[in-house]
mmCIF file of C-alpha atoms and ligand atoms in Angstrom:
data_model
loop_
_atom_site.group_PDB
_atom_site.id
_atom_site.type_symbol
_atom_site.label_atom_id
_atom_site.label_comp_id
_atom_site.label_asym_id
_atom_site.label_seq_id
_atom_site.Cartn_x
_atom_site.Cartn_y
_atom_site.Cartn_z
ATOM 1 C CA MET A 1 16.072 -96.610 -1.766
ATOM 2 C CA ASP A 2 17.647 -93.237 -0.837
ATOM 3 C CA LEU A 3 21.081 -94.362 -1.980
ATOM 4 C CA GLU A 4 19.686 -95.562 -5.295
ATOM 5 C CA ARG A 5 17.980 -92.233 -5.812
ATOM 6 C CA GLU A 6 21.299 -90.477 -5.224
ATOM 7 C CA TYR A 7 23.761 -92.785 -6.966
ATOM 8 C CA LEU A 8 22.008 -94.788 -9.685
ATOM 9 C CA LEU A 9 21.052 -93.786 -13.205
ATOM 10 C CA GLN A 10 17.402 -92.871 -12.943
ATOM 11 C CA ASN A 11 16.310 -95.225 -15.741
ATOM 12 C CA TYR A 12 14.139 -97.635 -13.727
ATOM 13 C CA ALA A 13 10.700 -96.935 -12.274
ATOM 14 C CA ARG A 14 10.877 -99.453 -9.436
ATOM 15 C CA TYR A 15 7.966 -100.572 -7.280
ATOM 16 C CA PRO A 16 8.385 -99.533 -3.621
ATOM 17 C CA LEU A 17 9.440 -102.981 -2.425
ATOM 18 C CA VAL A 18 12.795 -104.303 -1.178
ATOM 19 C CA LEU A 19 13.046 -108.063 -1.657
ATOM 20 C CA ALA A 20 15.292 -109.918 0.747
ATOM 21 C CA ARG A 21 14.808 -113.657 0.120
ATOM 22 C CA GLY A 22 12.548 -116.239 -1.429
ATOM 23 C CA LYS A 23 11.370 -119.825 -1.029
ATOM 24 C CA GLY A 24 9.407 -121.737 -3.654
ATOM 25 C CA CYS A 25 6.595 -119.618 -5.127
ATOM 26 C CA TYR A 26 7.035 -116.901 -2.491
ATOM 27 C CA ALA A 27 9.334 -113.883 -2.091
ATOM 28 C CA TYR A 28 9.793 -112.001 1.200
ATOM 29 C CA ASP A 29 10.562 -108.332 1.855
ATOM 30 C CA LEU A 30 12.911 -106.951 4.517
ATOM 31 C CA GLU A 31 10.170 -107.026 7.137
ATOM 32 C CA GLY A 32 9.416 -110.669 6.362
ATOM 33 C CA ARG A 33 6.168 -109.932 4.523
ATOM 34 C CA ARG A 34 5.285 -112.707 2.067
ATOM 35 C CA TYR A 35 4.446 -112.211 -1.620
ATOM 36 C CA LEU A 36 3.133 -114.814 -4.061
ATOM 37 C CA ASP A 37 5.544 -114.337 -6.950
ATOM 38 C CA PHE A 38 3.660 -114.540 -10.263
ATOM 39 C CA ILE A 39 6.190 -112.459 -12.217
ATOM 40 C CA THR A 40 9.409 -114.315 -11.198
ATOM 41 C CA GLY A 41 11.855 -111.538 -12.037
ATOM 42 C CA ILE A 42 10.210 -111.239 -15.484
ATOM 43 C CA GLY A 43 10.360 -114.952 -16.217
ATOM 44 C CA VAL A 44 13.813 -115.727 -14.816
ATOM 45 C CA ASN A 45 13.098 -117.520 -11.526
ATOM 46 C CA ALA A 46 11.296 -120.309 -13.348
ATOM 47 C CA LEU A 47 11.869 -122.830 -10.561
ATOM 48 C CA GLY A 48 10.773 -120.363 -7.929
ATOM 49 C CA HIS A 49 13.193 -119.249 -5.237
ATOM 50 C CA ALA A 50 15.922 -121.290 -3.545
ATOM 51 C CA HIS A 51 15.102 -124.542 -5.364
ATOM 52 C CA PRO A 52 17.073 -127.152 -3.355
ATOM 53 C CA ARG A 53 18.606 -128.844 -6.413
ATOM 54 C CA ILE A 54 19.721 -125.483 -7.869
ATOM 55 C CA VAL A 55 21.113 -124.305 -4.514
ATOM 56 C CA LYS A 56 23.061 -127.572 -4.236
ATOM 57 C CA VAL A 57 24.778 -127.338 -7.642
ATOM 58 C CA ILE A 58 25.549 -123.630 -7.181
ATOM 59 C CA ARG A 59 27.196 -124.398 -3.821
ATOM 60 C CA GLU A 60 29.215 -127.289 -5.239
ATOM 61 C CA GLN A 61 30.332 -125.467 -8.369
ATOM 62 C CA ALA A 62 31.193 -122.233 -6.503
ATOM 63 C CA ALA A 63 33.761 -124.187 -4.531
ATOM 64 C CA LEU A 64 35.228 -125.783 -7.687
ATOM 65 C CA LEU A 65 35.396 -123.372 -10.655
ATOM 66 C CA LEU A 66 33.334 -120.240 -11.226
ATOM 67 C CA HIS A 67 34.888 -118.943 -14.434
ATOM 68 C CA SER A 68 37.291 -120.273 -17.006
ATOM 69 C CA SER A 69 36.807 -117.901 -20.029
ATOM 70 C CA ASN A 70 36.465 -119.363 -23.490
ATOM 71 C CA LEU A 71 40.213 -119.824 -23.771
ATOM 72 C CA TYR A 72 39.782 -123.272 -22.219
ATOM 73 C CA TYR A 73 37.293 -126.123 -22.087
ATOM 74 C CA HIS A 74 35.281 -127.030 -19.002
ATOM 75 C CA GLN A 75 33.021 -129.987 -18.283
ATOM 76 C CA TYR A 76 29.609 -128.440 -18.819
ATOM 77 C CA GLN A 77 29.422 -126.314 -22.000
ATOM 78 C CA GLY A 78 29.558 -129.269 -24.427
ATOM 79 C CA PRO A 79 26.934 -131.352 -22.597
ATOM 80 C CA LEU A 80 24.627 -128.319 -22.294
ATOM 81 C CA ALA A 81 24.983 -127.573 -26.016
ATOM 82 C CA LYS A 82 24.103 -131.225 -26.786
ATOM 83 C CA ARG A 83 21.104 -131.027 -24.476
ATOM 84 C CA LEU A 84 19.797 -127.765 -25.965
ATOM 85 C CA SER A 85 20.389 -129.100 -29.452
ATOM 86 C CA ALA A 86 18.158 -132.109 -28.698
ATOM 87 C CA MET A 87 15.526 -129.846 -27.122
ATOM 88 C CA SER A 88 15.490 -127.247 -29.914
ATOM 89 C CA GLY A 89 16.171 -129.314 -33.041
ATOM 90 C CA LEU A 90 18.983 -126.882 -33.905
ATOM 91 C CA GLN A 91 22.494 -128.271 -34.087
ATOM 92 C CA ARG A 92 24.924 -125.638 -32.807
ATOM 93 C CA ALA A 93 25.100 -123.381 -29.747
ATOM 94 C CA PHE A 94 26.827 -120.141 -28.796
ATOM 95 C CA PHE A 95 26.626 -119.109 -25.149
ATOM 96 C CA CYS A 96 26.424 -115.535 -23.871
ATOM 97 C CA ASN A 97 24.800 -113.866 -20.858
ATOM 98 C CA THR A 98 21.540 -112.084 -21.620
ATOM 99 C CA GLY A 99 18.651 -111.949 -24.055
ATOM 100 C CA THR A 100 19.791 -108.830 -25.826
ATOM 101 C CA GLU A 101 23.274 -110.269 -26.206
ATOM 102 C CA ALA A 102 21.874 -113.462 -27.708
ATOM 103 C CA MET A 103 19.783 -111.354 -30.085
ATOM 104 C CA GLU A 104 22.860 -109.319 -30.983
ATOM 105 C CA GLY A 105 24.772 -112.479 -31.927
ATOM 106 C CA GLY A 106 21.765 -113.796 -33.838
ATOM 107 C CA LEU A 107 21.654 -110.556 -35.816
ATOM 108 C CA LYS A 108 25.364 -110.800 -36.592
ATOM 109 C CA MET A 109 24.618 -114.256 -37.982
ATOM 110 C CA VAL A 110 21.788 -112.840 -40.118
ATOM 111 C CA HIS A 111 23.936 -109.958 -41.428
ATOM 112 C CA ALA A 112 26.929 -112.217 -42.136
ATOM 113 C CA HIS A 113 24.631 -114.643 -43.976
ATOM 114 C CA GLY A 114 23.240 -111.796 -46.097
ATOM 115 C CA ARG A 115 26.582 -110.130 -46.768
ATOM 116 C CA ALA A 116 28.049 -113.428 -48.002
ATOM 117 C CA ILE A 117 25.387 -113.411 -50.728
ATOM 118 C CA SER A 118 25.276 -109.690 -51.625
ATOM 119 C CA PRO A 119 26.223 -106.341 -50.045
ATOM 120 C CA GLU A 120 22.597 -105.283 -50.618
ATOM 121 C CA LYS A 121 21.176 -108.180 -48.572
ATOM 122 C CA TYR A 122 20.987 -106.592 -45.128
ATOM 123 C CA GLU A 123 17.291 -106.005 -44.428
ATOM 124 C CA VAL A 124 15.794 -107.573 -41.320
ATOM 125 C CA ILE A 125 12.030 -107.872 -40.963
ATOM 126 C CA SER A 126 10.491 -107.769 -37.510
ATOM 127 C CA LEU A 127 7.103 -107.025 -36.007
ATOM 128 C CA GLU A 128 5.422 -103.929 -34.688
ATOM 129 C CA ASN A 129 5.132 -104.117 -30.887
ATOM 130 C CA SER A 130 8.043 -106.526 -30.675
ATOM 131 C CA PHE A 131 10.785 -106.309 -28.041
ATOM 132 C CA HIS A 132 14.237 -107.752 -28.654
ATOM 133 C CA GLY A 133 16.490 -105.937 -26.173
ATOM 134 C CA ARG A 134 18.284 -102.696 -25.400
ATOM 135 C CA THR A 135 21.598 -102.930 -27.272
ATOM 136 C CA PHE A 136 21.941 -101.212 -30.637
ATOM 137 C CA GLY A 137 21.274 -104.185 -32.915
ATOM 138 C CA ALA A 138 18.419 -105.610 -30.863
ATOM 139 C CA LEU A 139 16.969 -102.128 -30.402
ATOM 140 C CA SER A 140 17.061 -101.446 -34.137
ATOM 141 C CA ILE A 141 14.584 -104.310 -34.749
ATOM 142 C CA THR A 142 12.420 -103.604 -31.676
ATOM 143 C CA GLY A 143 9.042 -102.504 -33.050
ATOM 144 C CA GLN A 144 8.215 -99.899 -30.400
ATOM 145 C CA ALA A 145 9.308 -96.330 -31.215
ATOM 146 C CA LYS A 146 9.425 -95.333 -27.529
ATOM 147 C CA TYR A 147 12.482 -97.546 -26.984
ATOM 148 C CA ARG A 148 14.276 -96.500 -30.205
ATOM 149 C CA GLN A 149 13.619 -92.808 -30.711
ATOM 150 C CA ASP A 150 16.341 -91.355 -28.433
ATOM 151 C CA PHE A 151 19.081 -93.451 -30.016
ATOM 152 C CA GLU A 152 18.575 -93.150 -33.743
ATOM 153 C CA PRO A 153 20.196 -93.654 -36.181
ATOM 154 C CA LEU A 154 20.390 -97.342 -35.278
ATOM 155 C CA VAL A 155 21.553 -100.315 -37.354
ATOM 156 C CA PRO A 156 20.140 -99.783 -40.859
ATOM 157 C CA GLY A 157 17.870 -102.219 -42.671
ATOM 158 C CA ALA A 158 15.052 -102.800 -40.150
ATOM 159 C CA ARG A 159 11.522 -103.199 -41.585
ATOM 160 C CA PHE A 160 8.492 -103.448 -39.317
ATOM 161 C CA ILE A 161 5.214 -105.143 -40.214
ATOM 162 C CA PRO A 162 2.005 -105.692 -38.221
ATOM 163 C CA LEU A 163 1.594 -108.940 -36.307
ATOM 164 C CA ASN A 164 -0.180 -111.787 -38.132
ATOM 165 C CA ASP A 165 -0.628 -109.710 -41.320
ATOM 166 C CA LEU A 166 0.031 -112.143 -44.175
ATOM 167 C CA GLU A 167 -0.121 -109.521 -46.917
ATOM 168 C CA ALA A 168 2.338 -107.201 -45.181
ATOM 169 C CA LEU A 169 4.630 -110.176 -44.585
ATOM 170 C CA GLU A 170 4.637 -111.124 -48.251
ATOM 171 C CA ALA A 171 5.157 -107.488 -49.325
ATOM 172 C CA ALA A 172 8.112 -106.984 -46.944
ATOM 173 C CA PHE A 173 10.242 -109.821 -48.341
ATOM 174 C CA SER A 174 12.652 -109.282 -51.238
ATOM 175 C CA ASP A 175 16.125 -110.359 -52.331
ATOM 176 C CA ARG A 176 17.424 -107.703 -49.907
ATOM 177 C CA THR A 177 15.972 -109.601 -46.923
ATOM 178 C CA ALA A 178 18.695 -111.247 -44.837
ATOM 179 C CA GLY A 179 16.400 -112.423 -42.053
ATOM 180 C CA ILE A 180 13.125 -112.192 -40.175
ATOM 181 C CA VAL A 181 12.939 -112.135 -36.368
ATOM 182 C CA LEU A 182 9.792 -113.297 -34.555
ATOM 183 C CA GLU A 183 8.659 -113.744 -30.961
ATOM 184 C CA MET A 184 6.163 -116.620 -31.282
ATOM 185 C CA ILE A 185 4.349 -115.022 -28.333
ATOM 186 C CA GLN A 186 5.194 -111.328 -27.933
ATOM 187 C CA GLY A 187 6.063 -110.614 -24.303
ATOM 188 C CA GLU A 188 6.683 -106.908 -23.624
ATOM 189 C CA GLY A 189 4.325 -106.100 -26.516
ATOM 190 C CA GLY A 190 1.372 -107.432 -24.492
ATOM 191 C CA ILE A 191 1.328 -111.279 -24.699
ATOM 192 C CA ASN A 192 0.356 -111.560 -28.377
ATOM 193 C CA PRO A 193 0.668 -115.030 -29.950
ATOM 194 C CA LEU A 194 1.476 -115.399 -33.664
ATOM 195 C CA THR A 195 -0.904 -117.486 -35.742
ATOM 196 C CA PRO A 196 0.478 -120.771 -37.148
ATOM 197 C CA GLN A 197 -0.401 -119.502 -40.659
ATOM 198 C CA PHE A 198 1.750 -116.417 -40.179
ATOM 199 C CA VAL A 199 4.714 -118.471 -38.946
ATOM 200 C CA ALA A 200 4.295 -120.976 -41.806
ATOM 201 C CA LYS A 201 4.261 -118.134 -44.341
ATOM 202 C CA ALA A 202 7.360 -116.569 -42.748
ATOM 203 C CA ARG A 203 9.146 -119.934 -43.071
ATOM 204 C CA GLU A 204 8.080 -120.300 -46.711
ATOM 205 C CA LEU A 205 9.186 -116.758 -47.630
ATOM 206 C CA ALA A 206 12.485 -117.043 -45.729
ATOM 207 C CA ASP A 207 13.249 -120.187 -47.768
ATOM 208 C CA ARG A 208 12.169 -118.582 -51.049
ATOM 209 C CA PHE A 209 14.374 -115.510 -50.512
ATOM 210 C CA ASN A 210 17.267 -117.330 -48.802
ATOM 211 C CA ALA A 211 16.795 -115.390 -45.564
ATOM 212 C CA LEU A 212 17.197 -116.720 -42.005
ATOM 213 C CA LEU A 213 14.154 -117.193 -39.761
ATOM 214 C CA VAL A 214 15.072 -116.238 -36.190
ATOM 215 C CA ALA A 215 12.869 -117.065 -33.194
ATOM 216 C CA ASP A 216 13.395 -114.814 -30.173
ATOM 217 C CA GLU A 217 12.395 -117.160 -27.333
ATOM 218 C CA THR A 218 13.875 -115.016 -24.575
ATOM 219 C CA GLN A 219 10.528 -114.600 -22.853
ATOM 220 C CA CYS A 220 8.257 -117.213 -24.447
ATOM 221 C CA GLY A 221 10.761 -120.082 -24.406
ATOM 222 C CA VAL A 222 12.419 -122.768 -22.314
ATOM 223 C CA GLY A 223 9.319 -124.415 -20.916
ATOM 224 C CA ARG A 224 7.124 -121.375 -20.366
ATOM 225 C CA PRO A 225 4.538 -122.194 -23.064
ATOM 226 C CA GLY A 226 4.289 -125.837 -21.880
ATOM 227 C CA THR A 227 6.722 -127.044 -24.558
ATOM 228 C CA TYR A 228 10.473 -126.506 -24.585
ATOM 229 C CA PHE A 229 10.073 -123.667 -27.071
ATOM 230 C CA ALA A 230 7.064 -121.720 -28.315
ATOM 231 C CA TYR A 231 7.701 -122.731 -31.950
ATOM 232 C CA GLN A 232 7.032 -126.340 -30.864
ATOM 233 C CA ARG A 233 3.542 -125.540 -29.607
ATOM 234 C CA THR A 234 1.714 -126.563 -32.797
ATOM 235 C CA ASN A 235 1.384 -130.152 -34.049
ATOM 236 C CA HIS A 236 3.238 -129.297 -37.227
ATOM 237 C CA VAL A 237 6.463 -127.821 -35.832
ATOM 238 C CA ILE A 238 8.029 -125.110 -37.985
ATOM 239 C CA LEU A 239 11.725 -124.959 -37.202
ATOM 240 C CA PRO A 240 13.511 -121.605 -37.273
ATOM 241 C CA ASP A 241 17.094 -121.399 -38.566
ATOM 242 C CA VAL A 242 18.175 -119.585 -35.420
ATOM 243 C CA MET A 243 16.697 -119.405 -31.915
ATOM 244 C CA VAL A 244 17.857 -117.071 -29.158
ATOM 245 C CA THR A 245 16.905 -117.324 -25.518
ATOM 246 C CA ALA A 246 18.098 -116.463 -22.016
ATOM 247 C CA LYS A 247 15.916 -115.604 -18.998
ATOM 248 C CA PRO A 248 15.161 -118.890 -17.127
ATOM 249 C CA LEU A 249 17.999 -120.950 -18.548
ATOM 250 C CA ALA A 250 20.238 -120.843 -15.474
ATOM 251 C CA CYS A 251 17.561 -119.906 -12.923
ATOM 252 C CA GLY A 252 18.939 -116.449 -12.082
ATOM 253 C CA ILE A 253 22.601 -116.906 -13.049
ATOM 254 C CA PRO A 254 22.940 -114.882 -16.296
ATOM 255 C CA LEU A 255 23.064 -117.202 -19.327
ATOM 256 C CA GLY A 256 21.925 -116.629 -22.889
ATOM 257 C CA VAL A 257 22.231 -118.859 -25.906
ATOM 258 C CA ILE A 258 21.997 -118.758 -29.690
ATOM 259 C CA MET A 259 20.996 -122.086 -31.243
ATOM 260 C CA ALA A 260 21.480 -122.367 -35.004
ATOM 261 C CA ASN A 261 21.166 -124.946 -37.761
ATOM 262 C CA GLU A 262 24.279 -125.730 -39.795
ATOM 263 C CA LYS A 263 23.341 -123.265 -42.539
ATOM 264 C CA ALA A 264 23.023 -120.306 -40.145
ATOM 265 C CA ALA A 265 25.949 -121.374 -37.955
ATOM 266 C CA SER A 266 28.266 -121.495 -40.973
ATOM 267 C CA ALA A 267 27.900 -117.696 -41.324
ATOM 268 C CA ILE A 268 30.044 -117.259 -38.189
ATOM 269 C CA LYS A 269 33.633 -118.183 -38.931
ATOM 270 C CA PRO A 270 36.541 -118.400 -36.428
ATOM 271 C CA GLY A 271 37.147 -115.070 -34.695
ATOM 272 C CA MET A 272 33.869 -113.457 -35.809
ATOM 273 C CA HIS A 273 32.147 -113.579 -32.406
ATOM 274 C CA GLY A 274 32.953 -114.249 -28.756
ATOM 275 C CA SER A 275 32.286 -113.562 -25.072
ATOM 276 C CA THR A 276 34.418 -113.455 -21.914
ATOM 277 C CA PHE A 277 31.713 -114.608 -19.502
ATOM 278 C CA GLY A 278 29.409 -116.529 -21.855
ATOM 279 C CA GLY A 279 28.850 -120.186 -21.035
ATOM 280 C CA GLY A 280 30.898 -120.322 -17.846
ATOM 281 C CA PRO A 281 31.005 -123.489 -15.731
ATOM 282 C CA LEU A 282 28.613 -122.233 -13.037
ATOM 283 C CA ALA A 283 25.898 -121.077 -15.454
ATOM 284 C CA CYS A 284 26.185 -124.174 -17.686
ATOM 285 C CA ARG A 285 26.076 -126.622 -14.785
ATOM 286 C CA VAL A 286 23.017 -124.904 -13.315
ATOM 287 C CA ALA A 287 21.357 -124.920 -16.754
ATOM 288 C CA LEU A 288 21.932 -128.667 -17.112
ATOM 289 C CA GLU A 289 20.262 -129.231 -13.739
ATOM 290 C CA PHE A 290 17.433 -126.897 -14.814
ATOM 291 C CA CYS A 291 16.879 -128.926 -18.013
ATOM 292 C CA ASP A 292 16.576 -132.139 -15.943
ATOM 293 C CA ILE A 293 14.013 -130.519 -13.653
ATOM 294 C CA LEU A 294 12.150 -128.984 -16.619
ATOM 295 C CA ASP A 295 11.550 -132.435 -18.112
ATOM 296 C CA GLU A 296 9.752 -133.403 -14.899
ATOM 297 C CA LEU A 297 7.750 -130.159 -14.833
ATOM 298 C CA LEU A 298 6.462 -129.859 -18.437
ATOM 299 C CA PRO A 299 3.173 -131.729 -17.777
ATOM 300 C CA GLN A 300 2.583 -129.554 -14.699
ATOM 301 C CA ILE A 301 3.219 -126.361 -16.678
ATOM 302 C CA GLN A 302 0.572 -127.427 -19.195
ATOM 303 C CA ARG A 303 -1.941 -128.485 -16.546
ATOM 304 C CA VAL A 304 -1.579 -125.555 -14.144
ATOM 305 C CA GLY A 305 -1.172 -123.071 -17.017
ATOM 306 C CA GLY A 306 -4.487 -124.305 -18.452
ATOM 307 C CA TYR A 307 -6.086 -123.980 -15.021
ATOM 308 C CA LEU A 308 -4.804 -120.403 -14.600
ATOM 309 C CA HIS A 309 -6.101 -119.500 -18.061
ATOM 310 C CA VAL A 310 -9.571 -120.887 -17.270
ATOM 311 C CA GLN A 311 -9.719 -119.144 -13.889
ATOM 312 C CA LEU A 312 -8.678 -115.802 -15.382
ATOM 313 C CA ASN A 313 -11.230 -116.212 -18.160
ATOM 314 C CA GLU A 314 -13.971 -116.806 -15.579
ATOM 315 C CA LEU A 315 -12.915 -113.667 -13.760
ATOM 316 C CA ALA A 316 -12.825 -111.774 -17.060
ATOM 317 C CA ARG A 317 -16.415 -112.743 -17.862
ATOM 318 C CA LYS A 318 -17.600 -111.002 -14.683
ATOM 319 C CA HIS A 319 -15.893 -107.676 -15.450
ATOM 320 C CA SER A 320 -16.562 -105.594 -18.531
ATOM 321 C CA PHE A 321 -13.258 -103.697 -18.168
ATOM 322 C CA VAL A 322 -11.405 -106.902 -19.113
ATOM 323 C CA LYS A 323 -10.932 -107.106 -22.869
ATOM 324 C CA GLU A 324 -9.251 -110.487 -23.308
ATOM 325 C CA VAL A 325 -7.121 -113.194 -21.690
ATOM 326 C CA ARG A 326 -4.240 -114.320 -23.941
ATOM 327 C CA GLY A 327 -1.264 -116.644 -23.844
ATOM 328 C CA PHE A 328 -0.157 -120.236 -23.428
ATOM 329 C CA GLY A 329 1.186 -122.336 -20.587
ATOM 330 C CA LEU A 330 2.499 -120.099 -17.840
ATOM 331 C CA MET A 331 2.733 -116.967 -20.003
ATOM 332 C CA ILE A 332 -0.583 -115.176 -19.739
ATOM 333 C CA GLY A 333 -1.750 -111.609 -20.262
ATOM 334 C CA VAL A 334 -5.043 -110.069 -19.162
ATOM 335 C CA ASP A 335 -5.758 -107.171 -21.506
ATOM 336 C CA LEU A 336 -7.845 -104.404 -19.927
ATOM 337 C CA HIS A 337 -9.804 -101.425 -21.232
ATOM 338 C CA ILE A 338 -8.214 -99.434 -18.378
ATOM 339 C CA PRO A 339 -4.564 -98.804 -17.316
ATOM 340 C CA GLY A 340 -3.185 -101.712 -15.271
ATOM 341 C CA LYS A 341 -0.626 -99.934 -13.102
ATOM 342 C CA GLN A 342 -2.832 -99.279 -10.069
ATOM 343 C CA LEU A 343 -4.045 -102.891 -10.068
ATOM 344 C CA VAL A 344 -0.419 -104.054 -9.971
ATOM 345 C CA LEU A 345 0.266 -101.804 -6.945
ATOM 346 C CA ASP A 346 -2.923 -102.948 -5.237
ATOM 347 C CA ALA A 347 -2.022 -106.604 -5.887
ATOM 348 C CA MET A 348 1.374 -105.994 -4.310
ATOM 349 C CA ALA A 349 -0.295 -104.543 -1.221
ATOM 350 C CA GLU A 350 -2.376 -107.747 -1.056
ATOM 351 C CA GLY A 351 0.758 -109.928 -1.344
ATOM 352 C CA LEU A 352 0.722 -110.793 -5.060
ATOM 353 C CA LEU A 353 3.507 -109.855 -7.488
ATOM 354 C CA ILE A 354 2.521 -109.362 -11.140
ATOM 355 C CA ASN A 355 3.318 -106.553 -13.547
ATOM 356 C CA CYS A 356 1.749 -104.599 -16.349
ATOM 357 C CA THR A 357 3.093 -104.367 -19.868
ATOM 358 C CA HIS A 358 1.992 -102.183 -22.756
ATOM 359 C CA ASP A 359 0.036 -100.031 -20.224
ATOM 360 C CA THR A 360 -3.079 -102.191 -20.157
ATOM 361 C CA VAL A 361 -1.939 -105.826 -20.037
ATOM 362 C CA LEU A 362 -1.554 -107.517 -16.648
ATOM 363 C CA ARG A 363 1.242 -110.027 -17.137
ATOM 364 C CA PHE A 364 1.502 -113.382 -15.374
ATOM 365 C CA LEU A 365 4.774 -115.343 -15.556
ATOM 366 C CA PRO A 366 4.458 -117.701 -12.557
ATOM 367 C CA PRO A 367 7.182 -120.214 -11.645
ATOM 368 C CA TYR A 368 6.971 -123.666 -13.275
ATOM 369 C CA ILE A 369 6.546 -125.247 -9.820
ATOM 370 C CA VAL A 370 3.225 -123.445 -9.303
ATOM 371 C CA THR A 371 0.184 -125.570 -8.393
ATOM 372 C CA GLU A 372 -3.580 -125.043 -8.504
ATOM 373 C CA ARG A 373 -3.403 -123.946 -4.849
ATOM 374 C CA GLU A 374 -1.286 -120.886 -5.586
ATOM 375 C CA VAL A 375 -3.402 -120.116 -8.658
ATOM 376 C CA ASP A 376 -6.513 -120.090 -6.461
ATOM 377 C CA GLN A 377 -4.748 -117.769 -4.034
ATOM 378 C CA ALA A 378 -3.758 -115.343 -6.823
ATOM 379 C CA VAL A 379 -7.191 -115.388 -8.460
ATOM 380 C CA LYS A 380 -8.859 -114.746 -5.095
ATOM 381 C CA ILE A 381 -6.749 -111.593 -4.652
ATOM 382 C CA LEU A 382 -7.501 -110.472 -8.205
ATOM 383 C CA ALA A 383 -11.228 -111.102 -7.764
ATOM 384 C CA LYS A 384 -11.198 -108.843 -4.710
ATOM 385 C CA LEU A 385 -9.326 -106.079 -6.565
ATOM 386 C CA PHE A 386 -11.382 -106.376 -9.764
ATOM 387 C CA GLY A 387 -14.531 -106.078 -7.647
ATOM 388 C CA LYS A 388 -13.363 -102.673 -6.406
ATOM 389 C CA VAL A 389 -12.691 -101.212 -9.871
ATOM 390 C CA LYS A 390 -15.194 -98.437 -10.569
HETATM 391 C C1 PLP B 401 11.613 -111.307 -26.324
HETATM 392 C C2 PLP B 401 12.755 -110.657 -25.617
HETATM 393 N N1 PLP B 401 13.930 -110.526 -26.245
HETATM 394 C C3 PLP B 401 14.990 -109.968 -25.650
HETATM 395 C C4 PLP B 401 14.918 -109.490 -24.354
HETATM 396 C C5 PLP B 401 16.122 -108.864 -23.707
HETATM 397 O O1 PLP B 401 16.601 -109.707 -22.717
HETATM 398 P P1 PLP B 401 17.610 -109.142 -21.601
HETATM 399 O O2 PLP B 401 16.859 -108.195 -20.744
HETATM 400 O O3 PLP B 401 18.077 -110.392 -20.882
HETATM 401 O O4 PLP B 401 18.741 -108.487 -22.337
HETATM 402 C C6 PLP B 401 13.705 -109.594 -23.651
HETATM 403 C C7 PLP B 401 13.586 -109.068 -22.272
HETATM 404 O O5 PLP B 401 12.548 -108.920 -21.719
HETATM 405 C C8 PLP B 401 12.602 -110.190 -24.300
HETATM 406 O O6 PLP B 401 11.422 -110.309 -23.679
#
């Protein structure tokens, strides 16, 4: 901690906890103290810690080939692209390393699509309260001024509208619109789901104005909502043209992906985009193993996610400082009338890891292997802490 204070950029406000190892749903600090991990490195450790099948493929692949660059083929990028294509309903993949990088590539696709039609077609609609990453493009469409204000001017053309506001959506579209970017369930913005009507209208308007609909599934995707992707949650699935995601894909090895239909993918011609590390053999092999395990876990995510939601709702009913419980599957927010930070610290002291987003929303992103037993444990701790709130 002292060394970090002296030698690191002081951009993070870390919790006073040094994690040393993990097993299943639990993480352990240097002294061996156990924590029930219901935040999973902000949705990355989706299979918990040290999953035996993931450990096995990492060990095997580390001894074979860690990196090849995109100068050459390796055995795993093609099969992973095929797998993600089947899961997403979108034909083509581009692999990178992080969420913001995937968003950046998705935005290049949107801008190239627009520019091919007209030099004036460069507007990108996104939502207030959204979060799309920290690089310049992704930041320019992030609908929270606190992240943008120190870096302006950013990429021009961003237009922000309120969540689920059909009139504002309709008014924002024009022939200048190149794309619209949506998180189907806003993560950093406080676990706010979009209504199916809003998404349907966005699809209709994107088609009418020849703009690309981009789903940012970095936080709400890859199994977390109980379906592969959050846009598949409704009976009538509305396909985006582009989907970007990252976090849990390779269980802690950095891997991001852009999935695109043929129309969107055709905007990127040879030489227009690339990555040195993106889609390396280690990350792709781990992701293929993760996809196999995810298929087995989807019913459990739905069942245990539903159970967690019900338990949190019961707790909420007993405490007037709880405004609302929101979310789907294993992505749940408990919105409070009071700041959540102290509750997060108190939970940590009781052996439960969660975090707070948007000041008042306690965020739960448990691992997909979680069972009712761990949910009961977490809710018991929360009940004790909620009972002490004055
Ligand atoms: C919806 C969304 N998009 C993009 C990002 C950025 O991802 P990364 O931190 O991997 O760059 C995040 C990170 O939390 C996110 O939640």
